[in-house]
Amino acid sequence: MRHILVGILAICFSLVSLNAQTVDNDSQGSDSDYLEDQFYLGVTYNFLLSKPETVTQRNLSYGLQAGIIKDIPLNSKRTTALGVGLGLALNSYYTNMLVSEVSDGFLYSVLDDNADFKRNKIETHLIEMPFEFRWRNSTPEEYKFWRVYAGIKLAYVAGARSKYVSDTEKISFYNTNIEKFQYGATFSFGYNTFNIHIHYALNSLFNNSAELNGENINYKPLRVGFIFYIL
Protein backbone atom coordinates (compact mmCIF):
# COMPACT_ATOMS: atom_id res chain seq x y z
CA MET A 1 0.00 0.00 0.00
CA ARG A 2 2.89 2.37 0.72
CA HIS A 3 4.16 1.97 -2.84
CA ILE A 4 0.68 2.71 -4.20
CA LEU A 5 0.46 5.96 -2.22
CA VAL A 6 3.93 7.04 -3.35
CA GLY A 7 2.89 6.41 -6.94
CA ILE A 8 -0.29 8.43 -6.50
CA LEU A 9 1.65 11.39 -5.13
CA ALA A 10 4.14 11.21 -8.00
CA ILE A 11 1.34 11.33 -10.57
CA CYS A 12 -0.42 14.18 -8.79
CA PHE A 13 2.72 16.32 -8.63
CA SER A 14 3.73 15.60 -12.22
CA LEU A 15 0.26 16.52 -13.52
CA VAL A 16 -0.61 19.35 -11.16
CA SER A 17 -0.14 21.88 -13.97
CA LEU A 18 -3.41 20.61 -15.45
CA ASN A 19 -5.26 22.63 -12.81
CA ALA A 20 -4.18 25.83 -14.55
CA GLN A 21 -6.25 25.03 -17.66
CA THR A 22 -8.78 27.78 -18.54
CA VAL A 23 -11.68 28.05 -20.95
CA ASP A 24 -12.81 31.20 -22.84
CA ASN A 25 -15.81 33.02 -21.37
CA ASP A 26 -19.01 33.35 -23.35
CA SER A 27 -19.69 36.55 -25.30
CA GLN A 28 -21.39 38.21 -22.32
CA GLY A 29 -18.54 37.34 -19.98
CA SER A 30 -20.97 36.14 -17.30
CA ASP A 31 -19.08 33.01 -16.26
CA SER A 32 -15.74 32.57 -14.52
CA ASP A 33 -13.09 30.18 -15.77
CA TYR A 34 -13.64 27.65 -13.02
CA LEU A 35 -13.08 23.92 -13.23
CA GLU A 36 -14.49 21.10 -11.10
CA ASP A 37 -13.37 17.80 -9.60
CA GLN A 38 -9.70 17.65 -10.53
CA PHE A 39 -8.73 14.82 -8.16
CA TYR A 40 -10.56 11.69 -7.05
CA LEU A 41 -10.29 9.07 -4.29
CA GLY A 42 -12.46 5.96 -4.15
CA VAL A 43 -13.14 2.79 -2.20
CA THR A 44 -15.27 -0.12 -3.43
CA TYR A 45 -16.46 -3.60 -2.60
CA ASN A 46 -15.56 -5.95 -5.44
CA PHE A 47 -18.10 -8.54 -6.58
CA LEU A 48 -17.11 -11.31 -8.99
CA LEU A 49 -19.74 -12.08 -11.62
CA SER A 50 -19.89 -15.06 -14.00
CA LYS A 51 -18.07 -17.35 -11.59
CA PRO A 52 -18.78 -21.10 -11.24
CA GLU A 53 -21.29 -22.14 -8.57
CA THR A 54 -18.54 -23.88 -6.59
CA VAL A 55 -16.56 -20.64 -6.26
CA THR A 56 -17.59 -18.31 -3.45
CA GLN A 57 -16.28 -15.01 -2.19
CA ARG A 58 -15.09 -14.63 1.38
CA ASN A 59 -13.48 -11.97 3.54
CA LEU A 60 -13.62 -8.39 2.25
CA SER A 61 -12.86 -8.06 -1.45
CA TYR A 62 -11.99 -4.38 -1.67
CA GLY A 63 -10.75 -1.80 -4.14
CA LEU A 64 -8.88 1.49 -3.75
CA GLN A 65 -8.42 4.11 -6.47
CA ALA A 66 -6.97 7.60 -6.76
CA GLY A 67 -5.90 9.93 -9.52
CA ILE A 68 -6.23 13.22 -11.32
CA ILE A 69 -8.72 14.28 -14.01
CA LYS A 70 -8.58 17.09 -16.54
CA ASP A 71 -11.96 18.81 -16.58
CA ILE A 72 -12.97 20.11 -20.02
CA PRO A 73 -16.22 22.19 -19.88
CA LEU A 74 -18.49 21.93 -22.91
CA ASN A 75 -20.82 24.90 -22.32
CA SER A 76 -20.51 28.45 -21.03
CA LYS A 77 -22.31 27.61 -17.76
CA ARG A 78 -19.89 24.71 -17.22
CA THR A 79 -22.65 22.35 -16.21
CA THR A 80 -21.56 19.78 -18.78
CA ALA A 81 -17.98 18.66 -19.36
CA LEU A 82 -15.65 15.91 -20.39
CA GLY A 83 -13.17 14.37 -17.97
CA VAL A 84 -9.94 12.65 -19.00
CA GLY A 85 -7.72 11.31 -16.28
CA LEU A 86 -4.90 9.14 -15.05
CA GLY A 87 -4.80 7.18 -11.82
CA LEU A 88 -3.77 4.11 -9.87
CA ALA A 89 -5.89 1.34 -8.39
CA LEU A 90 -5.52 -1.65 -6.10
CA ASN A 91 -8.13 -4.43 -6.23
CA SER A 92 -8.33 -7.58 -4.12
CA TYR A 93 -10.59 -10.59 -4.71
CA TYR A 94 -10.94 -13.12 -1.87
CA THR A 95 -12.43 -16.49 -2.90
CA ASN A 96 -12.12 -20.22 -2.27
CA MET A 97 -10.43 -20.73 -5.66
CA LEU A 98 -6.84 -21.77 -5.04
CA VAL A 99 -4.12 -20.89 -7.55
CA SER A 100 -1.04 -23.13 -7.49
CA GLU A 101 2.21 -22.41 -9.31
CA VAL A 102 3.32 -25.45 -11.33
CA SER A 103 6.17 -26.10 -13.79
CA ASP A 104 4.15 -25.23 -16.92
CA GLY A 105 2.08 -22.37 -15.53
CA PHE A 106 -0.74 -22.23 -12.96
CA LEU A 107 -3.24 -24.75 -11.68
CA TYR A 108 -6.70 -23.65 -10.49
CA SER A 109 -8.82 -25.64 -8.05
CA VAL A 110 -11.60 -25.06 -5.52
CA LEU A 111 -10.81 -25.45 -1.85
CA ASP A 112 -12.97 -27.83 0.14
CA ASP A 113 -15.59 -26.33 2.46
CA ASN A 114 -13.69 -27.78 5.41
CA ALA A 115 -10.35 -26.33 4.33
CA ASP A 116 -8.72 -24.35 7.13
CA PHE A 117 -7.14 -21.21 5.74
CA LYS A 118 -7.05 -17.53 6.67
CA ARG A 119 -6.81 -15.74 3.33
CA ASN A 120 -6.84 -16.71 -0.32
CA LYS A 121 -6.85 -13.87 -2.78
CA ILE A 122 -5.84 -12.41 -6.11
CA GLU A 123 -4.58 -8.84 -6.01
CA THR A 124 -4.12 -6.51 -8.98
CA HIS A 125 -2.27 -3.19 -9.30
CA LEU A 126 -3.50 -1.07 -12.19
CA ILE A 127 -2.71 2.11 -14.08
CA GLU A 128 -6.06 3.56 -15.10
CA MET A 129 -7.31 6.12 -17.60
CA PRO A 130 -10.91 7.24 -17.01
CA PHE A 131 -13.01 9.03 -19.65
CA GLU A 132 -16.20 10.66 -18.37
CA PHE A 133 -19.14 12.69 -19.63
CA ARG A 134 -20.01 14.98 -16.72
CA TRP A 135 -23.17 16.80 -15.72
CA ARG A 136 -23.41 18.96 -12.57
CA ASN A 137 -25.46 21.96 -11.41
CA SER A 138 -22.49 23.88 -10.02
CA THR A 139 -21.85 27.63 -10.20
CA PRO A 140 -18.70 29.73 -9.60
CA GLU A 141 -19.92 30.40 -6.03
CA GLU A 142 -21.56 27.05 -5.14
CA TYR A 143 -19.33 24.21 -3.97
CA LYS A 144 -22.14 21.84 -2.98
CA PHE A 145 -23.96 20.48 -6.00
CA TRP A 146 -25.41 17.41 -7.65
CA ARG A 147 -23.32 15.49 -10.14
CA VAL A 148 -23.85 12.61 -12.58
CA TYR A 149 -20.76 11.25 -14.32
CA ALA A 150 -20.77 8.34 -16.78
CA GLY A 151 -18.06 6.93 -19.00
CA ILE A 152 -15.49 4.19 -19.53
CA LYS A 153 -12.24 3.34 -17.83
CA LEU A 154 -9.23 1.73 -19.50
CA ALA A 155 -6.65 -0.02 -17.33
CA TYR A 156 -3.26 -1.70 -17.62
CA VAL A 157 -2.39 -4.31 -15.00
CA ALA A 158 1.11 -3.40 -13.83
CA GLY A 159 1.24 -6.40 -11.50
CA ALA A 160 -0.94 -9.20 -10.12
CA ARG A 161 -0.35 -11.65 -7.28
CA SER A 162 -2.00 -14.78 -5.96
CA LYS A 163 -1.69 -15.26 -2.21
CA TYR A 164 -2.66 -18.09 0.12
CA VAL A 165 -2.27 -17.93 3.90
CA SER A 166 -3.02 -20.65 6.46
CA ASP A 167 -1.77 -21.44 9.95
CA THR A 168 1.09 -23.49 8.55
CA GLU A 169 2.11 -21.81 5.29
CA LYS A 170 2.15 -18.60 3.32
CA ILE A 171 2.40 -18.73 -0.48
CA SER A 172 2.61 -15.67 -2.72
CA PHE A 173 3.64 -15.33 -6.38
CA TYR A 174 3.03 -13.24 -9.50
CA ASN A 175 0.08 -14.45 -11.55
CA THR A 176 0.56 -13.78 -15.27
CA ASN A 177 -2.83 -15.26 -16.19
CA ILE A 178 -4.49 -11.95 -15.32
CA GLU A 179 -5.62 -10.04 -18.43
CA LYS A 180 -3.16 -7.18 -18.91
CA PHE A 181 -5.56 -4.74 -20.57
CA GLN A 182 -8.94 -4.23 -18.91
CA TYR A 183 -11.84 -1.91 -19.55
CA GLY A 184 -15.24 -1.23 -18.09
CA ALA A 185 -18.22 1.11 -17.83
CA THR A 186 -18.37 3.58 -14.93
CA PHE A 187 -21.17 5.57 -13.34
CA SER A 188 -20.93 8.01 -10.43
CA PHE A 189 -23.66 10.14 -8.89
CA GLY A 190 -24.20 12.06 -5.68
CA TYR A 191 -24.30 15.37 -3.88
CA ASN A 192 -21.38 17.28 -2.38
CA THR A 193 -18.77 14.98 -0.80
CA PHE A 194 -20.39 11.54 -0.91
CA ASN A 195 -20.94 9.95 -4.29
CA ILE A 196 -21.92 6.42 -5.26
CA HIS A 197 -19.50 4.83 -7.74
CA ILE A 198 -20.14 1.75 -9.91
CA HIS A 199 -17.67 0.06 -12.24
CA TYR A 200 -18.73 -2.89 -14.40
CA ALA A 201 -15.96 -4.77 -16.21
CA LEU A 202 -16.58 -5.41 -19.90
CA ASN A 203 -13.88 -8.05 -20.26
CA SER A 204 -12.68 -10.94 -18.15
CA LEU A 205 -10.29 -10.63 -15.22
CA PHE A 206 -8.33 -13.63 -16.56
CA ASN A 207 -6.88 -14.34 -19.99
CA ASN A 208 -7.65 -17.49 -21.99
CA SER A 209 -4.84 -19.45 -20.32
CA ALA A 210 -6.68 -19.66 -16.99
CA GLU A 211 -8.92 -22.72 -16.70
CA LEU A 212 -10.87 -24.33 -13.89
CA ASN A 213 -11.97 -27.92 -14.48
CA GLY A 214 -11.19 -27.57 -18.18
CA GLU A 215 -13.23 -24.39 -18.69
CA ASN A 216 -12.06 -20.79 -19.06
CA ILE A 217 -12.38 -18.61 -15.97
CA ASN A 218 -14.55 -15.68 -17.05
CA TYR A 219 -14.78 -13.60 -13.90
CA LYS A 220 -16.15 -10.10 -14.54
CA PRO A 221 -15.67 -7.73 -11.58
CA LEU A 222 -18.44 -5.41 -10.45
CA ARG A 223 -17.16 -2.71 -8.09
CA VAL A 224 -19.60 -0.69 -5.99
CA GLY A 225 -18.63 1.92 -3.44
CA PHE A 226 -17.92 5.58 -2.82
CA ILE A 227 -15.85 8.12 -4.73
CA PHE A 228 -14.75 11.53 -3.46
CA TYR A 229 -13.97 14.37 -5.87
CA ILE A 230 -11.62 17.19 -4.91
CA LEU A 231 -10.86 20.47 -6.69
PDB file of C-alpha atoms in Angstrom:
ATOM      1  CA  MET A   1       0.000   0.000   0.000  1.00  0.00           C
ATOM      2  CA  ARG A   2       2.890   2.366   0.719  1.00  0.00           C
ATOM      3  CA  HIS A   3       4.157   1.970  -2.837  1.00  0.00           C
ATOM      4  CA  ILE A   4       0.679   2.714  -4.202  1.00  0.00           C
ATOM      5  CA  LEU A   5       0.459   5.955  -2.217  1.00  0.00           C
ATOM      6  CA  VAL A   6       3.928   7.039  -3.353  1.00  0.00           C
ATOM      7  CA  GLY A   7       2.886   6.407  -6.942  1.00  0.00           C
ATOM      8  CA  ILE A   8      -0.290   8.432  -6.495  1.00  0.00           C
ATOM      9  CA  LEU A   9       1.651  11.394  -5.134  1.00  0.00           C
ATOM     10  CA  ALA A  10       4.139  11.208  -7.998  1.00  0.00           C
ATOM     11  CA  ILE A  11       1.343  11.326 -10.571  1.00  0.00           C
ATOM     12  CA  CYS A  12      -0.419  14.177  -8.794  1.00  0.00           C
ATOM     13  CA  PHE A  13       2.721  16.317  -8.633  1.00  0.00           C
ATOM     14  CA  SER A  14       3.728  15.598 -12.223  1.00  0.00           C
ATOM     15  CA  LEU A  15       0.260  16.518 -13.525  1.00  0.00           C
ATOM     16  CA  VAL A  16      -0.613  19.349 -11.158  1.00  0.00           C
ATOM     17  CA  SER A  17      -0.140  21.876 -13.967  1.00  0.00           C
ATOM     18  CA  LEU A  18      -3.412  20.607 -15.445  1.00  0.00           C
ATOM     19  CA  ASN A  19      -5.258  22.626 -12.815  1.00  0.00           C
ATOM     20  CA  ALA A  20      -4.175  25.826 -14.545  1.00  0.00           C
ATOM     21  CA  GLN A  21      -6.249  25.028 -17.658  1.00  0.00           C
ATOM     22  CA  THR A  22      -8.780  27.783 -18.538  1.00  0.00           C
ATOM     23  CA  VAL A  23     -11.685  28.052 -20.949  1.00  0.00           C
ATOM     24  CA  ASP A  24     -12.811  31.196 -22.840  1.00  0.00           C
ATOM     25  CA  ASN A  25     -15.810  33.023 -21.366  1.00  0.00           C
ATOM     26  CA  ASP A  26     -19.012  33.355 -23.348  1.00  0.00           C
ATOM     27  CA  SER A  27     -19.695  36.553 -25.304  1.00  0.00           C
ATOM     28  CA  GLN A  28     -21.390  38.214 -22.316  1.00  0.00           C
ATOM     29  CA  GLY A  29     -18.544  37.340 -19.978  1.00  0.00           C
ATOM     30  CA  SER A  30     -20.965  36.143 -17.296  1.00  0.00           C
ATOM     31  CA  ASP A  31     -19.081  33.012 -16.260  1.00  0.00           C
ATOM     32  CA  SER A  32     -15.742  32.566 -14.516  1.00  0.00           C
ATOM     33  CA  ASP A  33     -13.095  30.178 -15.774  1.00  0.00           C
ATOM     34  CA  TYR A  34     -13.640  27.650 -13.019  1.00  0.00           C
ATOM     35  CA  LEU A  35     -13.077  23.922 -13.228  1.00  0.00           C
ATOM     36  CA  GLU A  36     -14.492  21.104 -11.097  1.00  0.00           C
ATOM     37  CA  ASP A  37     -13.366  17.801  -9.596  1.00  0.00           C
ATOM     38  CA  GLN A  38      -9.698  17.652 -10.533  1.00  0.00           C
ATOM     39  CA  PHE A  39      -8.728  14.817  -8.156  1.00  0.00           C
ATOM     40  CA  TYR A  40     -10.558  11.686  -7.052  1.00  0.00           C
ATOM     41  CA  LEU A  41     -10.294   9.074  -4.286  1.00  0.00           C
ATOM     42  CA  GLY A  42     -12.462   5.963  -4.148  1.00  0.00           C
ATOM     43  CA  VAL A  43     -13.135   2.793  -2.198  1.00  0.00           C
ATOM     44  CA  THR A  44     -15.271  -0.121  -3.425  1.00  0.00           C
ATOM     45  CA  TYR A  45     -16.461  -3.603  -2.596  1.00  0.00           C
ATOM     46  CA  ASN A  46     -15.560  -5.946  -5.438  1.00  0.00           C
ATOM     47  CA  PHE A  47     -18.095  -8.542  -6.581  1.00  0.00           C
ATOM     48  CA  LEU A  48     -17.107 -11.310  -8.995  1.00  0.00           C
ATOM     49  CA  LEU A  49     -19.744 -12.082 -11.622  1.00  0.00           C
ATOM     50  CA  SER A  50     -19.890 -15.058 -14.000  1.00  0.00           C
ATOM     51  CA  LYS A  51     -18.069 -17.354 -11.588  1.00  0.00           C
ATOM     52  CA  PRO A  52     -18.783 -21.103 -11.237  1.00  0.00           C
ATOM     53  CA  GLU A  53     -21.293 -22.138  -8.568  1.00  0.00           C
ATOM     54  CA  THR A  54     -18.543 -23.881  -6.594  1.00  0.00           C
ATOM     55  CA  VAL A  55     -16.559 -20.641  -6.263  1.00  0.00           C
ATOM     56  CA  THR A  56     -17.593 -18.315  -3.449  1.00  0.00           C
ATOM     57  CA  GLN A  57     -16.281 -15.011  -2.194  1.00  0.00           C
ATOM     58  CA  ARG A  58     -15.095 -14.628   1.377  1.00  0.00           C
ATOM     59  CA  ASN A  59     -13.479 -11.973   3.540  1.00  0.00           C
ATOM     60  CA  LEU A  60     -13.621  -8.395   2.252  1.00  0.00           C
ATOM     61  CA  SER A  61     -12.861  -8.060  -1.449  1.00  0.00           C
ATOM     62  CA  TYR A  62     -11.991  -4.384  -1.670  1.00  0.00           C
ATOM     63  CA  GLY A  63     -10.745  -1.803  -4.139  1.00  0.00           C
ATOM     64  CA  LEU A  64      -8.881   1.490  -3.753  1.00  0.00           C
ATOM     65  CA  GLN A  65      -8.417   4.109  -6.469  1.00  0.00           C
ATOM     66  CA  ALA A  66      -6.965   7.602  -6.761  1.00  0.00           C
ATOM     67  CA  GLY A  67      -5.901   9.925  -9.519  1.00  0.00           C
ATOM     68  CA  ILE A  68      -6.228  13.219 -11.320  1.00  0.00           C
ATOM     69  CA  ILE A  69      -8.718  14.284 -14.006  1.00  0.00           C
ATOM     70  CA  LYS A  70      -8.577  17.089 -16.541  1.00  0.00           C
ATOM     71  CA  ASP A  71     -11.956  18.808 -16.575  1.00  0.00           C
ATOM     72  CA  ILE A  72     -12.969  20.108 -20.022  1.00  0.00           C
ATOM     73  CA  PRO A  73     -16.223  22.193 -19.881  1.00  0.00           C
ATOM     74  CA  LEU A  74     -18.494  21.933 -22.914  1.00  0.00           C
ATOM     75  CA  ASN A  75     -20.824  24.900 -22.323  1.00  0.00           C
ATOM     76  CA  SER A  76     -20.515  28.450 -21.030  1.00  0.00           C
ATOM     77  CA  LYS A  77     -22.309  27.609 -17.761  1.00  0.00           C
ATOM     78  CA  ARG A  78     -19.885  24.713 -17.224  1.00  0.00           C
ATOM     79  CA  THR A  79     -22.647  22.355 -16.212  1.00  0.00           C
ATOM     80  CA  THR A  80     -21.556  19.778 -18.783  1.00  0.00           C
ATOM     81  CA  ALA A  81     -17.979  18.659 -19.357  1.00  0.00           C
ATOM     82  CA  LEU A  82     -15.648  15.905 -20.388  1.00  0.00           C
ATOM     83  CA  GLY A  83     -13.172  14.374 -17.966  1.00  0.00           C
ATOM     84  CA  VAL A  84      -9.938  12.649 -19.002  1.00  0.00           C
ATOM     85  CA  GLY A  85      -7.720  11.314 -16.276  1.00  0.00           C
ATOM     86  CA  LEU A  86      -4.896   9.139 -15.048  1.00  0.00           C
ATOM     87  CA  GLY A  87      -4.802   7.176 -11.822  1.00  0.00           C
ATOM     88  CA  LEU A  88      -3.773   4.108  -9.868  1.00  0.00           C
ATOM     89  CA  ALA A  89      -5.893   1.343  -8.387  1.00  0.00           C
ATOM     90  CA  LEU A  90      -5.521  -1.646  -6.100  1.00  0.00           C
ATOM     91  CA  ASN A  91      -8.126  -4.428  -6.227  1.00  0.00           C
ATOM     92  CA  SER A  92      -8.326  -7.585  -4.122  1.00  0.00           C
ATOM     93  CA  TYR A  93     -10.588 -10.591  -4.707  1.00  0.00           C
ATOM     94  CA  TYR A  94     -10.944 -13.125  -1.871  1.00  0.00           C
ATOM     95  CA  THR A  95     -12.426 -16.486  -2.899  1.00  0.00           C
ATOM     96  CA  ASN A  96     -12.123 -20.216  -2.266  1.00  0.00           C
ATOM     97  CA  MET A  97     -10.433 -20.728  -5.656  1.00  0.00           C
ATOM     98  CA  LEU A  98      -6.845 -21.768  -5.044  1.00  0.00           C
ATOM     99  CA  VAL A  99      -4.123 -20.888  -7.550  1.00  0.00           C
ATOM    100  CA  SER A 100      -1.040 -23.132  -7.488  1.00  0.00           C
ATOM    101  CA  GLU A 101       2.208 -22.415  -9.311  1.00  0.00           C
ATOM    102  CA  VAL A 102       3.319 -25.450 -11.334  1.00  0.00           C
ATOM    103  CA  SER A 103       6.165 -26.105 -13.787  1.00  0.00           C
ATOM    104  CA  ASP A 104       4.153 -25.232 -16.915  1.00  0.00           C
ATOM    105  CA  GLY A 105       2.081 -22.369 -15.529  1.00  0.00           C
ATOM    106  CA  PHE A 106      -0.735 -22.228 -12.962  1.00  0.00           C
ATOM    107  CA  LEU A 107      -3.238 -24.754 -11.682  1.00  0.00           C
ATOM    108  CA  TYR A 108      -6.702 -23.653 -10.495  1.00  0.00           C
ATOM    109  CA  SER A 109      -8.817 -25.642  -8.051  1.00  0.00           C
ATOM    110  CA  VAL A 110     -11.601 -25.063  -5.524  1.00  0.00           C
ATOM    111  CA  LEU A 111     -10.809 -25.447  -1.845  1.00  0.00           C
ATOM    112  CA  ASP A 112     -12.974 -27.833   0.141  1.00  0.00           C
ATOM    113  CA  ASP A 113     -15.590 -26.327   2.458  1.00  0.00           C
ATOM    114  CA  ASN A 114     -13.690 -27.784   5.406  1.00  0.00           C
ATOM    115  CA  ALA A 115     -10.347 -26.325   4.326  1.00  0.00           C
ATOM    116  CA  ASP A 116      -8.724 -24.351   7.130  1.00  0.00           C
ATOM    117  CA  PHE A 117      -7.136 -21.206   5.745  1.00  0.00           C
ATOM    118  CA  LYS A 118      -7.046 -17.526   6.671  1.00  0.00           C
ATOM    119  CA  ARG A 119      -6.811 -15.738   3.334  1.00  0.00           C
ATOM    120  CA  ASN A 120      -6.836 -16.709  -0.316  1.00  0.00           C
ATOM    121  CA  LYS A 121      -6.851 -13.867  -2.784  1.00  0.00           C
ATOM    122  CA  ILE A 122      -5.843 -12.411  -6.111  1.00  0.00           C
ATOM    123  CA  GLU A 123      -4.576  -8.835  -6.009  1.00  0.00           C
ATOM    124  CA  THR A 124      -4.115  -6.515  -8.981  1.00  0.00           C
ATOM    125  CA  HIS A 125      -2.274  -3.192  -9.301  1.00  0.00           C
ATOM    126  CA  LEU A 126      -3.505  -1.068 -12.188  1.00  0.00           C
ATOM    127  CA  ILE A 127      -2.706   2.106 -14.078  1.00  0.00           C
ATOM    128  CA  GLU A 128      -6.055   3.559 -15.102  1.00  0.00           C
ATOM    129  CA  MET A 129      -7.313   6.117 -17.599  1.00  0.00           C
ATOM    130  CA  PRO A 130     -10.913   7.237 -17.010  1.00  0.00           C
ATOM    131  CA  PHE A 131     -13.014   9.026 -19.648  1.00  0.00           C
ATOM    132  CA  GLU A 132     -16.200  10.662 -18.375  1.00  0.00           C
ATOM    133  CA  PHE A 133     -19.140  12.690 -19.631  1.00  0.00           C
ATOM    134  CA  ARG A 134     -20.006  14.980 -16.719  1.00  0.00           C
ATOM    135  CA  TRP A 135     -23.167  16.803 -15.719  1.00  0.00           C
ATOM    136  CA  ARG A 136     -23.415  18.959 -12.567  1.00  0.00           C
ATOM    137  CA  ASN A 137     -25.461  21.955 -11.411  1.00  0.00           C
ATOM    138  CA  SER A 138     -22.488  23.876 -10.019  1.00  0.00           C
ATOM    139  CA  THR A 139     -21.853  27.630 -10.203  1.00  0.00           C
ATOM    140  CA  PRO A 140     -18.704  29.725  -9.601  1.00  0.00           C
ATOM    141  CA  GLU A 141     -19.919  30.400  -6.033  1.00  0.00           C
ATOM    142  CA  GLU A 142     -21.559  27.054  -5.141  1.00  0.00           C
ATOM    143  CA  TYR A 143     -19.332  24.207  -3.972  1.00  0.00           C
ATOM    144  CA  LYS A 144     -22.144  21.844  -2.980  1.00  0.00           C
ATOM    145  CA  PHE A 145     -23.958  20.481  -6.000  1.00  0.00           C
ATOM    146  CA  TRP A 146     -25.411  17.408  -7.649  1.00  0.00           C
ATOM    147  CA  ARG A 147     -23.324  15.486 -10.145  1.00  0.00           C
ATOM    148  CA  VAL A 148     -23.854  12.605 -12.576  1.00  0.00           C
ATOM    149  CA  TYR A 149     -20.760  11.250 -14.322  1.00  0.00           C
ATOM    150  CA  ALA A 150     -20.767   8.339 -16.782  1.00  0.00           C
ATOM    151  CA  GLY A 151     -18.060   6.926 -18.996  1.00  0.00           C
ATOM    152  CA  ILE A 152     -15.493   4.194 -19.528  1.00  0.00           C
ATOM    153  CA  LYS A 153     -12.236   3.341 -17.834  1.00  0.00           C
ATOM    154  CA  LEU A 154      -9.231   1.728 -19.499  1.00  0.00           C
ATOM    155  CA  ALA A 155      -6.648  -0.020 -17.334  1.00  0.00           C
ATOM    156  CA  TYR A 156      -3.257  -1.697 -17.624  1.00  0.00           C
ATOM    157  CA  VAL A 157      -2.392  -4.312 -15.005  1.00  0.00           C
ATOM    158  CA  ALA A 158       1.108  -3.400 -13.832  1.00  0.00           C
ATOM    159  CA  GLY A 159       1.238  -6.399 -11.504  1.00  0.00           C
ATOM    160  CA  ALA A 160      -0.936  -9.202 -10.122  1.00  0.00           C
ATOM    161  CA  ARG A 161      -0.347 -11.646  -7.280  1.00  0.00           C
ATOM    162  CA  SER A 162      -1.997 -14.776  -5.964  1.00  0.00           C
ATOM    163  CA  LYS A 163      -1.685 -15.258  -2.210  1.00  0.00           C
ATOM    164  CA  TYR A 164      -2.664 -18.092   0.119  1.00  0.00           C
ATOM    165  CA  VAL A 165      -2.266 -17.935   3.899  1.00  0.00           C
ATOM    166  CA  SER A 166      -3.019 -20.654   6.461  1.00  0.00           C
ATOM    167  CA  ASP A 167      -1.769 -21.435   9.948  1.00  0.00           C
ATOM    168  CA  THR A 168       1.092 -23.490   8.551  1.00  0.00           C
ATOM    169  CA  GLU A 169       2.109 -21.807   5.294  1.00  0.00           C
ATOM    170  CA  LYS A 170       2.148 -18.596   3.316  1.00  0.00           C
ATOM    171  CA  ILE A 171       2.398 -18.726  -0.482  1.00  0.00           C
ATOM    172  CA  SER A 172       2.613 -15.672  -2.725  1.00  0.00           C
ATOM    173  CA  PHE A 173       3.635 -15.331  -6.376  1.00  0.00           C
ATOM    174  CA  TYR A 174       3.028 -13.242  -9.500  1.00  0.00           C
ATOM    175  CA  ASN A 175       0.083 -14.452 -11.553  1.00  0.00           C
ATOM    176  CA  THR A 176       0.562 -13.783 -15.272  1.00  0.00           C
ATOM    177  CA  ASN A 177      -2.831 -15.258 -16.191  1.00  0.00           C
ATOM    178  CA  ILE A 178      -4.485 -11.949 -15.324  1.00  0.00           C
ATOM    179  CA  GLU A 179      -5.618 -10.037 -18.428  1.00  0.00           C
ATOM    180  CA  LYS A 180      -3.157  -7.178 -18.913  1.00  0.00           C
ATOM    181  CA  PHE A 181      -5.562  -4.736 -20.568  1.00  0.00           C
ATOM    182  CA  GLN A 182      -8.938  -4.234 -18.906  1.00  0.00           C
ATOM    183  CA  TYR A 183     -11.838  -1.910 -19.552  1.00  0.00           C
ATOM    184  CA  GLY A 184     -15.241  -1.230 -18.091  1.00  0.00           C
ATOM    185  CA  ALA A 185     -18.216   1.107 -17.835  1.00  0.00           C
ATOM    186  CA  THR A 186     -18.368   3.584 -14.932  1.00  0.00           C
ATOM    187  CA  PHE A 187     -21.171   5.566 -13.335  1.00  0.00           C
ATOM    188  CA  SER A 188     -20.932   8.015 -10.428  1.00  0.00           C
ATOM    189  CA  PHE A 189     -23.660  10.142  -8.889  1.00  0.00           C
ATOM    190  CA  GLY A 190     -24.196  12.061  -5.684  1.00  0.00           C
ATOM    191  CA  TYR A 191     -24.296  15.369  -3.875  1.00  0.00           C
ATOM    192  CA  ASN A 192     -21.378  17.278  -2.381  1.00  0.00           C
ATOM    193  CA  THR A 193     -18.772  14.979  -0.802  1.00  0.00           C
ATOM    194  CA  PHE A 194     -20.395  11.540  -0.913  1.00  0.00           C
ATOM    195  CA  ASN A 195     -20.937   9.949  -4.295  1.00  0.00           C
ATOM    196  CA  ILE A 196     -21.920   6.422  -5.257  1.00  0.00           C
ATOM    197  CA  HIS A 197     -19.501   4.834  -7.743  1.00  0.00           C
ATOM    198  CA  ILE A 198     -20.138   1.753  -9.913  1.00  0.00           C
ATOM    199  CA  HIS A 199     -17.671   0.057 -12.240  1.00  0.00           C
ATOM    200  CA  TYR A 200     -18.728  -2.893 -14.398  1.00  0.00           C
ATOM    201  CA  ALA A 201     -15.960  -4.774 -16.207  1.00  0.00           C
ATOM    202  CA  LEU A 202     -16.583  -5.409 -19.897  1.00  0.00           C
ATOM    203  CA  ASN A 203     -13.883  -8.050 -20.262  1.00  0.00           C
ATOM    204  CA  SER A 204     -12.682 -10.942 -18.148  1.00  0.00           C
ATOM    205  CA  LEU A 205     -10.292 -10.628 -15.218  1.00  0.00           C
ATOM    206  CA  PHE A 206      -8.325 -13.634 -16.557  1.00  0.00           C
ATOM    207  CA  ASN A 207      -6.882 -14.344 -19.986  1.00  0.00           C
ATOM    208  CA  ASN A 208      -7.649 -17.491 -21.987  1.00  0.00           C
ATOM    209  CA  SER A 209      -4.839 -19.449 -20.320  1.00  0.00           C
ATOM    210  CA  ALA A 210      -6.676 -19.656 -16.990  1.00  0.00           C
ATOM    211  CA  GLU A 211      -8.920 -22.717 -16.704  1.00  0.00           C
ATOM    212  CA  LEU A 212     -10.871 -24.328 -13.894  1.00  0.00           C
ATOM    213  CA  ASN A 213     -11.968 -27.925 -14.481  1.00  0.00           C
ATOM    214  CA  GLY A 214     -11.194 -27.574 -18.185  1.00  0.00           C
ATOM    215  CA  GLU A 215     -13.226 -24.388 -18.693  1.00  0.00           C
ATOM    216  CA  ASN A 216     -12.064 -20.794 -19.063  1.00  0.00           C
ATOM    217  CA  ILE A 217     -12.381 -18.608 -15.967  1.00  0.00           C
ATOM    218  CA  ASN A 218     -14.550 -15.679 -17.045  1.00  0.00           C
ATOM    219  CA  TYR A 219     -14.778 -13.595 -13.895  1.00  0.00           C
ATOM    220  CA  LYS A 220     -16.147 -10.099 -14.536  1.00  0.00           C
ATOM    221  CA  PRO A 221     -15.672  -7.733 -11.581  1.00  0.00           C
ATOM    222  CA  LEU A 222     -18.442  -5.415 -10.447  1.00  0.00           C
ATOM    223  CA  ARG A 223     -17.160  -2.713  -8.090  1.00  0.00           C
ATOM    224  CA  VAL A 224     -19.596  -0.694  -5.988  1.00  0.00           C
ATOM    225  CA  GLY A 225     -18.625   1.916  -3.437  1.00  0.00           C
ATOM    226  CA  PHE A 226     -17.917   5.580  -2.816  1.00  0.00           C
ATOM    227  CA  ILE A 227     -15.845   8.119  -4.725  1.00  0.00           C
ATOM    228  CA  PHE A 228     -14.747  11.532  -3.460  1.00  0.00           C
ATOM    229  CA  TYR A 229     -13.974  14.371  -5.871  1.00  0.00           C
ATOM    230  CA  ILE A 230     -11.617  17.190  -4.913  1.00  0.00           C
ATOM    231  CA  LEU A 231     -10.861  20.466  -6.686  1.00  0.00           C
TER     232      LEU A 231
END
